mmCIF file with all atom_site columns, C-alpha atoms in Angstrom:
data_model
loop_
_atom_site.group_PDB
_atom_site.id
_atom_site.type_symbol
_atom_site.label_atom_id
_atom_site.label_alt_id
_atom_site.label_comp_id
_atom_site.label_asym_id
_atom_site.label_entity_id
_atom_site.label_seq_id
_atom_site.pdbx_PDB_ins_code
_atom_site.Cartn_x
_atom_site.Cartn_y
_atom_site.Cartn_z
_atom_site.occupancy
_atom_site.B_iso_or_equiv
_atom_site.pdbx_formal_charge
_atom_site.auth_seq_id
_atom_site.auth_comp_id
_atom_site.auth_asym_id
_atom_site.auth_atom_id
_atom_site.pdbx_PDB_model_num
ATOM 1   C CA . MET A 1 1   ? -34.398 -64.280 33.124 1.00 40.00 ? 128 MET A CA 1
ATOM 2   C CA . ASP A 1 2   ? -36.303 -64.875 35.888 1.00 44.00 ? 129 ASP A CA 1
ATOM 3   C CA . ARG A 1 3   ? -40.118 -62.351 36.053 1.00 43.00 ? 130 ARG A CA 1
ATOM 4   C CA . ARG A 1 4   ? -39.871 -61.335 39.734 1.00 49.00 ? 131 ARG A CA 1
ATOM 5   C CA . ALA A 1 5   ? -36.502 -59.589 38.777 1.00 53.00 ? 132 ALA A CA 1
ATOM 6   C CA . PHE A 1 6   ? -37.973 -57.033 37.324 1.00 65.00 ? 133 PHE A CA 1
ATOM 7   C CA . ALA A 1 7   ? -40.334 -56.502 40.142 1.00 72.00 ? 134 ALA A CA 1
ATOM 8   C CA . LEU A 1 8   ? -43.264 -53.946 38.962 1.00 89.00 ? 135 LEU A CA 1
ATOM 9   C CA . LYS A 1 9   ? -41.213 -52.187 36.178 1.00 93.00 ? 136 LYS A CA 1
ATOM 10  C CA . THR A 1 10  ? -42.598 -54.540 33.805 1.00 93.00 ? 137 THR A CA 1
ATOM 11  C CA . LYS A 1 11  ? -46.224 -56.444 32.719 1.00 91.00 ? 138 LYS A CA 1
ATOM 12  C CA . THR A 1 12  ? -45.742 -58.559 30.471 1.00 91.00 ? 139 THR A CA 1
ATOM 13  C CA . HIS A 1 13  ? -43.138 -59.984 28.375 1.00 91.00 ? 140 HIS A CA 1
ATOM 14  C CA . ILE A 1 14  ? -42.249 -58.132 25.258 1.00 92.00 ? 141 ILE A CA 1
ATOM 15  C CA . ASP A 1 15  ? -42.097 -55.414 28.151 1.00 94.00 ? 142 ASP A CA 1
ATOM 16  C CA . ASP A 1 16  ? -39.166 -57.720 29.359 1.00 93.00 ? 143 ASP A CA 1
ATOM 17  C CA . ARG A 1 17  ? -37.626 -58.271 26.239 1.00 93.00 ? 144 ARG A CA 1
ATOM 18  C CA . ILE A 1 18  ? -37.648 -54.036 26.427 1.00 95.00 ? 145 ILE A CA 1
ATOM 19  C CA . LEU A 1 19  ? -36.157 -54.182 29.522 1.00 95.00 ? 146 LEU A CA 1
ATOM 20  C CA . GLU A 1 20  ? -33.649 -56.666 28.983 1.00 95.00 ? 147 GLU A CA 1
ATOM 21  C CA . LEU A 1 21  ? -32.024 -54.449 26.450 1.00 95.00 ? 148 LEU A CA 1
ATOM 22  C CA . ALA A 1 22  ? -32.317 -50.724 27.645 1.00 96.00 ? 149 ALA A CA 1
ATOM 23  C CA . ASP A 1 23  ? -31.424 -51.530 30.997 1.00 96.00 ? 150 ASP A CA 1
ATOM 24  C CA . PRO A 1 24  ? -27.453 -51.797 30.725 1.00 97.00 ? 151 PRO A CA 1
ATOM 25  C CA . ILE A 1 25  ? -27.572 -48.684 27.855 1.00 97.00 ? 152 ILE A CA 1
ATOM 26  C CA . ALA A 1 26  ? -29.533 -47.035 30.626 1.00 97.00 ? 153 ALA A CA 1
ATOM 27  C CA . GLU A 1 27  ? -26.353 -48.502 33.464 1.00 97.00 ? 154 GLU A CA 1
ATOM 28  C CA . ASP A 1 28  ? -23.767 -46.636 30.782 1.00 97.00 ? 155 ASP A CA 1
ATOM 29  C CA . LEU A 1 29  ? -25.188 -44.168 30.722 1.00 97.00 ? 156 LEU A CA 1
ATOM 30  C CA . GLY A 1 30  ? -25.314 -43.209 34.528 1.00 97.00 ? 157 GLY A CA 1
ATOM 31  C CA . LEU A 1 31  ? -29.824 -43.724 34.395 1.00 97.00 ? 158 LEU A CA 1
ATOM 32  C CA . ARG A 1 32  ? -31.913 -46.036 36.351 1.00 96.00 ? 159 ARG A CA 1
ATOM 33  C CA . ILE A 1 33  ? -35.129 -47.608 34.793 1.00 96.00 ? 160 ILE A CA 1
ATOM 34  C CA . VAL A 1 34  ? -38.260 -46.860 36.152 1.00 96.00 ? 161 VAL A CA 1
ATOM 35  C CA . ARG A 1 35  ? -40.980 -48.637 34.164 1.00 96.00 ? 162 ARG A CA 1
ATOM 36  C CA . VAL A 1 36  ? -41.122 -50.371 30.728 1.00 96.00 ? 163 VAL A CA 1
ATOM 37  C CA . ARG A 1 37  ? -44.424 -50.313 28.709 1.00 95.00 ? 164 ARG A CA 1
ATOM 38  C CA . VAL A 1 38  ? -46.042 -51.631 25.590 1.00 95.00 ? 165 VAL A CA 1
ATOM 39  C CA . MET A 1 39  ? -49.198 -49.635 24.762 1.00 92.00 ? 166 MET A CA 1
ATOM 40  C CA . ALA A 1 40  ? -51.465 -50.385 22.425 1.00 88.00 ? 167 ALA A CA 1
ATOM 41  C CA . GLY A 1 41  ? -53.509 -48.142 20.372 1.00 82.00 ? 168 GLY A CA 1
ATOM 42  C CA . LYS A 1 42  ? -53.494 -47.150 16.235 1.00 84.00 ? 169 LYS A CA 1
ATOM 43  C CA . ARG A 1 43  ? -50.039 -46.504 16.207 1.00 86.00 ? 170 ARG A CA 1
ATOM 44  C CA . ARG A 1 44  ? -47.916 -48.604 18.845 1.00 91.00 ? 171 ARG A CA 1
ATOM 45  C CA . THR A 1 45  ? -45.784 -47.059 21.791 1.00 95.00 ? 172 THR A CA 1
ATOM 46  C CA . VAL A 1 46  ? -42.673 -48.148 23.850 1.00 96.00 ? 173 VAL A CA 1
ATOM 47  C CA . GLN A 1 47  ? -42.765 -46.139 26.890 1.00 96.00 ? 174 GLN A CA 1
ATOM 48  C CA . ILE A 1 48  ? -39.542 -46.121 29.152 1.00 97.00 ? 175 ILE A CA 1
ATOM 49  C CA . MET A 1 49  ? -39.333 -44.113 32.526 1.00 97.00 ? 176 MET A CA 1
ATOM 50  C CA . ALA A 1 50  ? -36.065 -43.388 34.191 1.00 97.00 ? 177 ALA A CA 1
ATOM 51  C CA . GLU A 1 51  ? -34.341 -41.373 36.377 1.00 96.00 ? 178 GLU A CA 1
ATOM 52  C CA . ARG A 1 52  ? -30.411 -40.724 37.075 1.00 94.00 ? 179 ARG A CA 1
ATOM 53  C CA . LYS A 1 53  ? -28.832 -42.971 40.172 1.00 93.00 ? 180 LYS A CA 1
ATOM 54  C CA . SER A 1 54  ? -27.994 -39.654 41.988 1.00 90.00 ? 181 SER A CA 1
ATOM 55  C CA . ASP A 1 55  ? -30.339 -37.850 42.125 1.00 89.00 ? 182 ASP A CA 1
ATOM 56  C CA . GLY A 1 56  ? -32.974 -39.488 40.364 1.00 89.00 ? 183 GLY A CA 1
ATOM 57  C CA . LEU A 1 57  ? -34.269 -36.683 38.191 1.00 90.00 ? 184 LEU A CA 1
ATOM 58  C CA . MET A 1 58  ? -33.657 -36.886 34.721 1.00 94.00 ? 185 MET A CA 1
ATOM 59  C CA . GLY A 1 59  ? -33.522 -33.876 32.333 1.00 91.00 ? 186 GLY A CA 1
ATOM 60  C CA . ILE A 1 60  ? -34.225 -33.503 28.782 1.00 94.00 ? 187 ILE A CA 1
ATOM 61  C CA . GLU A 1 61  ? -30.393 -34.002 28.011 1.00 95.00 ? 188 GLU A CA 1
ATOM 62  C CA . ASN A 1 62  ? -30.652 -37.404 30.239 1.00 96.00 ? 189 ASN A CA 1
ATOM 63  C CA . CYS A 1 63  ? -34.225 -38.755 28.090 1.00 96.00 ? 190 CYS A CA 1
ATOM 64  C CA . GLU A 1 64  ? -32.477 -37.966 24.329 1.00 97.00 ? 191 GLU A CA 1
ATOM 65  C CA . ALA A 1 65  ? -29.351 -40.052 25.538 1.00 97.00 ? 192 ALA A CA 1
ATOM 66  C CA . LEU A 1 66  ? -31.225 -42.974 26.305 1.00 98.00 ? 193 LEU A CA 1
ATOM 67  C CA . SER A 1 67  ? -33.273 -42.420 23.839 1.00 97.00 ? 194 SER A CA 1
ATOM 68  C CA . ARG A 1 68  ? -30.940 -41.817 20.746 1.00 97.00 ? 195 ARG A CA 1
ATOM 69  C CA . GLU A 1 69  ? -28.976 -44.877 22.264 1.00 96.00 ? 196 GLU A CA 1
ATOM 70  C CA . LEU A 1 70  ? -31.629 -47.171 22.855 1.00 96.00 ? 197 LEU A CA 1
ATOM 71  C CA . SER A 1 71  ? -33.168 -46.372 19.723 1.00 94.00 ? 198 SER A CA 1
ATOM 72  C CA . ALA A 1 72  ? -30.267 -47.688 17.693 1.00 94.00 ? 199 ALA A CA 1
ATOM 73  C CA . THR A 1 73  ? -30.121 -51.054 20.127 1.00 95.00 ? 200 THR A CA 1
ATOM 74  C CA . MET A 1 74  ? -33.783 -51.948 19.530 1.00 93.00 ? 201 MET A CA 1
ATOM 75  C CA . GLU A 1 75  ? -33.231 -51.374 15.443 1.00 91.00 ? 202 GLU A CA 1
ATOM 76  C CA . VAL A 1 76  ? -30.889 -53.551 15.283 1.00 92.00 ? 203 VAL A CA 1
ATOM 77  C CA . GLU A 1 77  ? -32.124 -56.016 17.950 1.00 91.00 ? 204 GLU A CA 1
ATOM 78  C CA . ASP A 1 78  ? -36.453 -55.396 17.014 1.00 87.00 ? 205 ASP A CA 1
ATOM 79  C CA . PRO A 1 79  ? -37.578 -57.400 19.582 1.00 89.00 ? 206 PRO A CA 1
ATOM 80  C CA . LEU A 1 80  ? -41.497 -55.922 18.074 1.00 88.00 ? 207 LEU A CA 1
ATOM 81  C CA . ASP A 1 81  ? -43.150 -56.506 15.110 1.00 83.00 ? 208 ASP A CA 1
ATOM 82  C CA . ASP A 1 82  ? -44.842 -53.518 14.121 1.00 85.00 ? 209 ASP A CA 1
ATOM 83  C CA . ALA A 1 83  ? -43.715 -49.996 13.851 1.00 88.00 ? 210 ALA A CA 1
ATOM 84  C CA . TYR A 1 84  ? -43.863 -47.707 17.597 1.00 92.00 ? 211 TYR A CA 1
ATOM 85  C CA . VAL A 1 85  ? -42.905 -44.528 18.777 1.00 94.00 ? 212 VAL A CA 1
ATOM 86  C CA . LEU A 1 86  ? -40.033 -44.644 21.527 1.00 95.00 ? 213 LEU A CA 1
ATOM 87  C CA . GLU A 1 87  ? -41.165 -42.342 24.344 1.00 96.00 ? 214 GLU A CA 1
ATOM 88  C CA . VAL A 1 88  ? -38.538 -41.858 27.036 1.00 97.00 ? 215 VAL A CA 1
ATOM 89  C CA . SER A 1 89  ? -39.685 -39.665 29.864 1.00 96.00 ? 216 SER A CA 1
ATOM 90  C CA . SER A 1 90  ? -38.812 -39.246 33.247 1.00 95.00 ? 217 SER A CA 1
ATOM 91  C CA . PRO A 1 91  ? -41.253 -41.012 36.255 1.00 95.00 ? 218 PRO A CA 1
ATOM 92  C CA . GLY A 1 92  ? -42.749 -38.231 37.061 1.00 92.00 ? 219 GLY A CA 1
ATOM 93  C CA . ILE A 1 93  ? -43.655 -36.186 40.619 1.00 90.00 ? 220 ILE A CA 1
ATOM 94  C CA . ASP A 1 94  ? -46.772 -38.900 40.820 1.00 92.00 ? 221 ASP A CA 1
ATOM 95  C CA . ARG A 1 95  ? -44.179 -41.851 40.232 1.00 94.00 ? 222 ARG A CA 1
ATOM 96  C CA . PRO A 1 96  ? -45.209 -45.422 40.428 1.00 96.00 ? 223 PRO A CA 1
ATOM 97  C CA . LEU A 1 97  ? -42.828 -47.154 42.491 1.00 96.00 ? 224 LEU A CA 1
ATOM 98  C CA . THR A 1 98  ? -41.546 -50.106 40.891 1.00 94.00 ? 225 THR A CA 1
ATOM 99  C CA . ALA A 1 99  ? -38.260 -51.471 43.199 1.00 92.00 ? 226 ALA A CA 1
ATOM 100 C CA . PHE A 1 100 ? -38.386 -52.759 46.590 1.00 90.00 ? 227 PHE A CA 1
ATOM 101 C CA . GLU A 1 101 ? -36.308 -50.097 47.469 1.00 91.00 ? 228 GLU A CA 1
ATOM 102 C CA . ASP A 1 102 ? -39.231 -47.016 46.497 1.00 93.00 ? 229 ASP A CA 1
ATOM 103 C CA . PHE A 1 103 ? -40.946 -48.076 49.275 1.00 95.00 ? 230 PHE A CA 1
ATOM 104 C CA . THR A 1 104 ? -37.490 -46.802 51.295 1.00 93.00 ? 231 THR A CA 1
ATOM 105 C CA . ALA A 1 105 ? -36.862 -43.718 49.844 1.00 92.00 ? 232 ALA A CA 1
ATOM 106 C CA . TYR A 1 106 ? -40.309 -42.443 49.925 1.00 94.00 ? 233 TYR A CA 1
ATOM 107 C CA . GLU A 1 107 ? -41.401 -43.537 53.506 1.00 95.00 ? 234 GLU A CA 1
ATOM 108 C CA . GLY A 1 108 ? -43.123 -41.068 54.133 1.00 94.00 ? 235 GLY A CA 1
ATOM 109 C CA . TYR A 1 109 ? -45.090 -39.862 51.680 1.00 95.00 ? 236 TYR A CA 1
ATOM 110 C CA . LEU A 1 110 ? -48.978 -40.187 50.583 1.00 96.00 ? 237 LEU A CA 1
ATOM 111 C CA . ALA A 1 111 ? -49.444 -43.784 48.504 1.00 97.00 ? 238 ALA A CA 1
ATOM 112 C CA . ARG A 1 112 ? -51.620 -46.178 46.066 1.00 97.00 ? 239 ARG A CA 1
ATOM 113 C CA . LEU A 1 113 ? -51.140 -49.671 46.582 1.00 97.00 ? 240 LEU A CA 1
ATOM 114 C CA . GLU A 1 114 ? -53.369 -52.656 44.427 1.00 96.00 ? 241 GLU A CA 1
ATOM 115 C CA . LEU A 1 115 ? -52.379 -55.963 45.180 1.00 95.00 ? 242 LEU A CA 1
ATOM 116 C CA . ASP A 1 116 ? -53.242 -58.801 42.936 1.00 93.00 ? 243 ASP A CA 1
ATOM 117 C CA . ARG A 1 117 ? -54.967 -60.617 45.550 1.00 94.00 ? 244 ARG A CA 1
ATOM 118 C CA . MET A 1 118 ? -58.078 -59.809 47.838 1.00 91.00 ? 245 MET A CA 1
ATOM 119 C CA . VAL A 1 119 ? -56.612 -59.092 50.986 1.00 87.00 ? 246 VAL A CA 1
ATOM 120 C CA . GLU A 1 120 ? -58.544 -58.551 53.794 1.00 82.00 ? 247 GLU A CA 1
ATOM 121 C CA . GLY A 1 121 ? -61.821 -56.931 51.030 1.00 87.00 ? 248 GLY A CA 1
ATOM 122 C CA . ARG A 1 122 ? -60.106 -55.017 48.976 1.00 90.00 ? 249 ARG A CA 1
ATOM 123 C CA . LYS A 1 123 ? -56.922 -54.705 46.482 1.00 95.00 ? 250 LYS A CA 1
ATOM 124 C CA . ARG A 1 124 ? -56.297 -51.419 47.308 1.00 95.00 ? 251 ARG A CA 1
ATOM 125 C CA . PHE A 1 125 ? -54.374 -49.843 49.912 1.00 94.00 ? 252 PHE A CA 1
ATOM 126 C CA . ARG A 1 126 ? -54.339 -45.751 50.643 1.00 95.00 ? 253 ARG A CA 1
ATOM 127 C CA . GLY A 1 127 ? -51.883 -44.084 53.078 1.00 95.00 ? 254 GLY A CA 1
ATOM 128 C CA . VAL A 1 128 ? -48.128 -42.391 54.293 1.00 95.00 ? 255 VAL A CA 1
ATOM 129 C CA . LEU A 1 129 ? -45.142 -45.249 53.801 1.00 96.00 ? 256 LEU A CA 1
ATOM 130 C CA . ALA A 1 130 ? -44.775 -46.345 57.076 1.00 95.00 ? 257 ALA A CA 1
ATOM 131 C CA . GLY A 1 131 ? -41.471 -48.468 55.889 1.00 92.00 ? 258 GLY A CA 1
ATOM 132 C CA . VAL A 1 132 ? -40.337 -52.174 54.202 1.00 94.00 ? 259 VAL A CA 1
ATOM 133 C CA . GLU A 1 133 ? -38.984 -55.148 56.861 1.00 91.00 ? 260 GLU A CA 1
ATOM 134 C CA . ASN A 1 134 ? -38.633 -58.976 55.491 1.00 92.00 ? 261 ASN A CA 1
ATOM 135 C CA . GLY A 1 135 ? -39.767 -58.598 51.997 1.00 91.00 ? 262 GLY A CA 1
ATOM 136 C CA . HIS A 1 136 ? -42.832 -56.260 53.135 1.00 94.00 ? 263 HIS A CA 1
ATOM 137 C CA . VAL A 1 137 ? -44.427 -52.682 52.748 1.00 95.00 ? 264 VAL A CA 1
ATOM 138 C CA . ASP A 1 138 ? -45.788 -51.122 55.834 1.00 95.00 ? 265 ASP A CA 1
ATOM 139 C CA . ILE A 1 139 ? -48.369 -48.060 54.861 1.00 95.00 ? 266 ILE A CA 1
ATOM 140 C CA . ASN A 1 140 ? -50.574 -46.033 57.942 1.00 94.00 ? 267 ASN A CA 1
ATOM 141 C CA . LEU A 1 141 ? -53.957 -46.211 55.759 1.00 92.00 ? 268 LEU A CA 1
ATOM 142 C CA . ASP A 1 142 ? -55.386 -43.862 55.663 1.00 88.00 ? 269 ASP A CA 1
ATOM 143 C CA . GLY A 1 143 ? -58.683 -42.740 57.746 1.00 78.00 ? 270 GLY A CA 1
ATOM 144 C CA . ASP A 1 144 ? -57.452 -45.868 59.829 1.00 77.00 ? 271 ASP A CA 1
ATOM 145 C CA . ASP A 1 145 ? -54.823 -43.691 62.585 1.00 73.00 ? 272 ASP A CA 1
ATOM 146 C CA . GLU A 1 146 ? -54.109 -46.404 64.552 1.00 80.00 ? 273 GLU A CA 1
ATOM 147 C CA . ASN A 1 147 ? -53.365 -49.434 61.926 1.00 82.00 ? 274 ASN A CA 1
ATOM 148 C CA . THR A 1 148 ? -50.599 -50.547 59.784 1.00 88.00 ? 275 THR A CA 1
ATOM 149 C CA . ALA A 1 149 ? -50.876 -52.904 56.348 1.00 89.00 ? 276 ALA A CA 1
ATOM 150 C CA . SER A 1 150 ? -48.279 -55.113 56.687 1.00 91.00 ? 277 SER A CA 1
ATOM 151 C CA . VAL A 1 151 ? -48.344 -56.111 52.675 1.00 93.00 ? 278 VAL A CA 1
ATOM 152 C CA . PRO A 1 152 ? -45.839 -58.991 50.894 1.00 94.00 ? 279 PRO A CA 1
ATOM 153 C CA . PHE A 1 153 ? -43.680 -56.776 48.421 1.00 94.00 ? 280 PHE A CA 1
ATOM 154 C CA . ASP A 1 154 ? -44.289 -59.646 46.234 1.00 92.00 ? 281 ASP A CA 1
ATOM 155 C CA . TRP A 1 155 ? -48.265 -59.070 46.370 1.00 94.00 ? 282 TRP A CA 1
ATOM 156 C CA . ILE A 1 156 ? -48.170 -55.578 44.825 1.00 95.00 ? 283 ILE A CA 1
ATOM 157 C CA . ALA A 1 157 ? -49.650 -55.557 40.464 1.00 94.00 ? 284 ALA A CA 1
ATOM 158 C CA . GLU A 1 158 ? -48.995 -51.495 40.586 1.00 95.00 ? 285 GLU A CA 1
ATOM 159 C CA . ALA A 1 159 ? -48.044 -48.659 43.515 1.00 96.00 ? 286 ALA A CA 1
ATOM 160 C CA . LYS A 1 160 ? -47.272 -44.811 42.954 1.00 97.00 ? 287 LYS A CA 1
ATOM 161 C CA . LEU A 1 161 ? -46.685 -41.857 45.139 1.00 96.00 ? 288 LEU A CA 1
ATOM 162 C CA . LEU A 1 162 ? -49.523 -39.725 45.209 1.00 96.00 ? 289 LEU A CA 1
ATOM 163 C CA . ILE A 1 163 ? -49.561 -35.926 44.772 1.00 94.00 ? 290 ILE A CA 1
ATOM 164 C CA . THR A 1 164 ? -49.203 -34.180 47.745 1.00 93.00 ? 291 THR A CA 1
ATOM 165 C CA . ASP A 1 165 ? -47.588 -30.017 48.904 1.00 93.00 ? 292 ASP A CA 1
ATOM 166 C CA . GLU A 1 166 ? -44.701 -32.625 50.998 1.00 91.00 ? 293 GLU A CA 1
ATOM 167 C CA . LEU A 1 167 ? -43.858 -33.982 47.683 1.00 90.00 ? 294 LEU A CA 1
ATOM 168 C CA . VAL A 1 168 ? -44.067 -31.412 45.624 1.00 91.00 ? 295 VAL A CA 1
ATOM 169 C CA . ALA A 1 169 ? -41.612 -29.360 48.277 1.00 90.00 ? 296 ALA A CA 1
ATOM 170 C CA . GLU A 1 170 ? -39.215 -32.522 47.784 1.00 87.00 ? 297 GLU A CA 1
ATOM 171 C CA . GLY A 1 171 ? -39.079 -32.613 43.452 1.00 85.00 ? 298 GLY A CA 1
ATOM 172 C CA . GLN A 1 172 ? -38.291 -28.898 43.772 1.00 88.00 ? 299 GLN A CA 1
ATOM 173 C CA . LYS A 1 173 ? -36.118 -29.410 46.538 1.00 88.00 ? 300 LYS A CA 1
ATOM 174 C CA . LYS A 1 174 ? -34.221 -31.967 44.888 1.00 83.00 ? 301 LYS A CA 1
ATOM 175 C CA . LYS A 1 175 ? -34.431 -29.852 41.411 1.00 83.00 ? 302 LYS A CA 1
ATOM 176 C CA . GLU A 1 176 ? -32.688 -26.855 43.013 1.00 87.00 ? 303 GLU A CA 1
ATOM 177 C CA . ALA A 1 177 ? -29.793 -29.009 44.468 1.00 83.00 ? 304 ALA A CA 1
ATOM 178 C CA . ALA A 1 178 ? -28.503 -31.054 41.487 1.00 78.00 ? 305 ALA A CA 1
ATOM 179 C CA . LYS A 1 179 ? -28.867 -27.230 39.849 1.00 80.00 ? 306 LYS A CA 1
ATOM 180 C CA . ALA A 1 180 ? -27.160 -25.681 41.635 1.00 81.00 ? 307 ALA A CA 1
ATOM 181 C CA . ALA A 1 181 ? -24.458 -28.794 41.236 1.00 77.00 ? 308 ALA A CA 1
ATOM 182 C CA . ALA A 1 182 ? -24.724 -28.639 37.761 1.00 74.00 ? 309 ALA A CA 1
ATOM 183 C CA . ASN A 1 183 ? -23.563 -25.025 38.726 1.00 77.00 ? 310 ASN A CA 1
ATOM 184 C CA . LYS A 1 184 ? -20.581 -26.016 40.835 1.00 74.00 ? 311 LYS A CA 1
ATOM 185 C CA . ASN A 1 185 ? -19.381 -28.239 38.636 1.00 71.00 ? 312 ASN A CA 1
ATOM 186 C CA . GLU A 1 186 ? -19.410 -25.340 35.285 1.00 72.00 ? 313 GLU A CA 1
ATOM 187 C CA . GLU A 1 187 ? -18.089 -23.133 37.539 1.00 75.00 ? 314 GLU A CA 1
ATOM 188 C CA . GLU A 1 188 ? -14.798 -25.406 38.623 1.00 75.00 ? 315 GLU A CA 1
ATOM 189 C CA . GLU A 1 189 ? -13.995 -25.882 34.983 1.00 70.00 ? 316 GLU A CA 1
#
């Protein structure tokens, strides 16, 4: 598969291989893989961040289901030579932004972008996401009320939301809406 097709979800070829295994499983479970990282250490850790397609949340039962299904597949496919720990989690409130659509979904929120090259003497940009257009991500720069940087998506090496009161409030609203929808479904059954 084309490396750019994975956008910012992976960094290495091993990450790519695990994403290839995890993506169809997540799809079947109604989930979207946000990021895959294989981290070195005393014992390797395969970290998978995912979220429900329906509401962007990820409950414990979703983590367990994805972990169970992915463990069975990885046991057969054996993408890593060494022993590893599989860690499936939510992307969290200060989530990484790994797909072009993320920059639209989180428009208006504070983020940090790190580029793979220098632009105007810098690689890091911090500010409020201001939209996307023609493959570029716009960001209103912190401390510069008059300038918006327009960065080609392909130049972004890493991006993530930064915690603000507005982001916390939005996350709480999403949780409450998901809980209300679950309660309504239980009442209807």
